[in-house]
Amino acid sequence: MSHATTNGAKAATAKRANPLGGLLTWADDRTGLAAVSKKQIRKVFPDHWSFMLGEIALWSFVVLLLTGTFLTLWFKPSMAEVVYDGSYDQLRGLHMSEAYASTLDISFDIRGGLLMRQMHHWSAMLFIAAMFVHMMRVFFTGAFRKPRELNYLIGLLLLLLGVIEGFAGYSLPDDLLSGTGLRIADGLVKATPVLGTYMSFFMFGGEFPGDVIIPRLYIVHVLLIPGILLALIGLHMLLLVYQKHTQWPGPGRTNNNVVGYPMLPVYAAKAGGFFFIVFGVTALMGGLLSINPVWRYGPYNPAEVTAGSQPDWYMGFAEGLLRIMPGWETHIFGFTISWNVMLPGQIIPVMFLAAMLAYPFIEAWITGDKREHHLLQRPRNAPTRTAFLVSLMTAYGMLWMAGGNDLLAVIFNLNLNYITYFMRVMVFVAPVVAFIVTRRWCISLQRQDEARLLHGYETGVIMRSPEGAYAEKHLPISGDEAYTLTARDRDPLLPAPTAADENGVAARHVRLHRLRARLSRAWFAHNVQKPTTTELEEARHHAEHELAVRDDGHQHVSGDYTGDYELDGHAADGHQFDGRHGVSGEELRQH
Amino acid sequence: MSHDEIARRDGDHAEEPIVNPGMHEHQPRPTDIDDVAGRRAERQVATFFGLSSVMAILFCVAYFTFDIGDEPDLFLGYGASNIFLGLTLGLALLFIGIGAIQWARKLMSDVEISEARHPSRSSDEDRDIALSALNQGIADSAIGRRPLIRNSLLGALGALGLPAIVALRDLGPLPGTALEQTVWRKGMRVVNDVSGTPIKAEQMEIGQLVNAEPGIFFAVDEEGEPVVEGVELQQEKAKAAVILVKMRPEDITPYPNRENWGVEGVLCYSKICTHVGCPISLWEQQTHHLLCPCHQSTFDLADNGKVIFGPAARALPQLPLMVDDEGYLVAQSDFPEPVGPSYWERG
């Protein structure tokens, strides 16, 4: 742009035509932004509803930052004892911590304070729930495969940090329920072998509850973890932009391109608009749905607890683990090992996380696949993977229910002890059943896809032969659908290596390869592979024969009919009602 | 199987049984070809944005109109301020979102664009340049040839970990024996946890449970100040809270050394669960079972506080009782064992 060198009328017109030009030039002169952004401004993103789940998490995080900042303007992270003299009648005159008193002030004496508190809590729930569902979407569709393994790991880390951040925030108001949560956390920490009591004393600045845990959790909650979250979200987004989003296969959509709409203007409007929708829905929830009414619980008192104490939902599975664990404890050489707390509180949750973290690498090793994958897989086309996550989800769900065993007992009028015994068994049995059922279900769906490809779709047109035999007419599916169904990889089955193919030194490798071959069979052997070109050819030939119309206008009877009779009159070709052509003169019955 | 073989296998499968039909031709929307439809969509979008402004103004009106605090204006039983602030803010935001998305769907170009992907990896050339630059840098530093520098630097960086850990030492005191003791002492009265009044065994009825605390929590010094207060009170409460229960003496089956720990069927147990430390308080009168509301550990108070259900591993610690000169219940001593959740050094 050279408008700076003239002051003529023409240059002035040019300026009016692009008022942004001057500003952009000024910025680019100093930062070179144009080179970085030239490809990003019209960057293409594919469209699918399931790609929106991560977006909910992203925008909820922004809502959390905004509402959280509002709350910090009044919240006092202090455990100093004060006498409450605010607006809430029932608690006036009571001794409580400044943290609890200021939470009451935000709820009752700051206009909009309760709204912001409830929005903050609701968006925290949305944030974690959306991350969970987003992670499931990524897992089920194989979006974690190369080159996106790193982003998957970052995502799991975000989920873990989100849960810790949620727990820290839940503890801050210092009400009876959050104090009970902290006390349970203290019990979990104390169960650590050797270091437990030291960790507890260092956390709480002495004996539980002490007077430092709230200010310490506060700085963790408002600075430390949000800072890490923000950095990791930034990295997550950067990798997404660099690697480009995955897409579903379809006509024109391959592993080598990305088809969709440009960032500016379509996604700027859609994603930007969606931010306002997430924010708006959160505001409606904050205004209309009560959450965590801490004024009802009262200030924290280590000698009190309420019946039906429940953590926030995302802690429910850990709560369930704690509840169904039998009371095992070992006393040895004058020391105590609390398996009843250590296993459910420390070891098993880490094992869940480790299984999720390790899965992409295990699968990649079993397939031996080193290619980049940008096309998503339908869950049915990866039956073992789908079944694996469903079984983990089932275990999670069982534990979640176990975390509410007291509520289940009350609501359904059941024996609490029996529910607990039942859950102790189901937490092992249900995931296995879920695994088997899901896997077979997926394989059945694959068979259905195969049948559609080879034999076409069911028209709903029933043909009767003169002998009275009935058969339903099938017609080929559209080319688009056929392509989409076949746009997937065949599953590799690694052959077992022969032991003699290497010179002695490689014996260990042979065993490793043999394990891999066995796993490969277990993983993929039952899957239905897409038909080959030859199979499709044969099926098409067969179908054409069936649909062929004889010279006299009569049609062969479809199905297995081999009799001598021909259909009387004009047969339906099955296209009457699928919109491929009009229906006039195509009445099914002529006499 | 070598990588080559895998590559070949993948090559075999690259052949697609059905040819890619390619992207569909763009189908124009009504708003693309019909001016009336386009103007209608424009009006719709503008209406949403306009409604959003109205809601923003109504938010301000609601903010100044409705009272909060002691006697808030009620609407459907809820504070009107919160409801109307939430409604107006929520709708103001939602309308912007809906308007923007309607705009994108109806009026912005919906021509699909196909963009080529590139491998995530850098080119071999770039890799070579980066690698040789890295090697050059390392070689120039001579770190490989002068191991003394490298090792002493690594040692120094490692040693920096010590200050980092040591500086956190004052996060809290060492545990010492703090967890093994409570404020209970011989002769300390067992008092009601709300009123602070001492309790006599005959005042309690069979099956009754009383939440109690050590008398010192309600004691005041000569200036009228509480003896135990603030953090210390919270910490001691977390260990010393107890429950008193009265059962028929014939129902109670004490261990041989505990036969004189009760007074007329009144026994005193720690209120702190031995699982992870919740205060226990759900009492089943008929079965003398005590249930923890957090994780449902159940203890039989007639049978020395034994665990009969749930994740707790140890019986509830029992506080030996006796009566003082005036006939009130007092402790014979502190708890004979640490109360609350297990920990490594507990033994």
mmCIF file of C-alpha atoms in Angstrom, chain B residues 46 73 88 104 107 161 180 189 206 240 260 282 312 320 333 346:
data_model
loop_
_atom_site.group_PDB
_atom_site.id
_atom_site.type_symbol
_atom_site.label_atom_id
_atom_site.label_comp_id
_atom_site.label_asym_id
_atom_site.label_seq_id
_atom_site.Cartn_x
_atom_site.Cartn_y
_atom_site.Cartn_z
ATOM 1 C CA ALA B 46 -31.130 -7.493 13.422
ATOM 2 C CA ASP B 73 -38.469 -9.312 46.633
ATOM 3 C CA THR B 88 -32.022 -10.638 31.342
ATOM 4 C CA ALA B 104 -23.737 -17.249 9.463
ATOM 5 C CA LEU B 107 -26.379 -14.853 4.803
ATOM 6 C CA GLY B 161 16.539 -28.631 44.213
ATOM 7 C CA GLU B 180 -1.964 -39.353 69.398
ATOM 8 C CA ARG B 189 -16.452 -33.374 82.185
ATOM 9 C CA ILE B 206 -32.038 -46.009 77.150
ATOM 10 C CA ALA B 240 -12.006 -34.660 70.739
ATOM 11 C CA ASN B 260 -15.578 -50.322 84.065
ATOM 12 C CA LEU B 282 -26.423 -41.580 62.399
ATOM 13 C CA ALA B 312 -13.494 -48.500 57.929
ATOM 14 C CA PRO B 320 -13.327 -44.508 79.518
ATOM 15 C CA SER B 333 -8.208 -40.476 80.893
ATOM 16 C CA ARG B 346 -0.058 -45.265 63.931
#
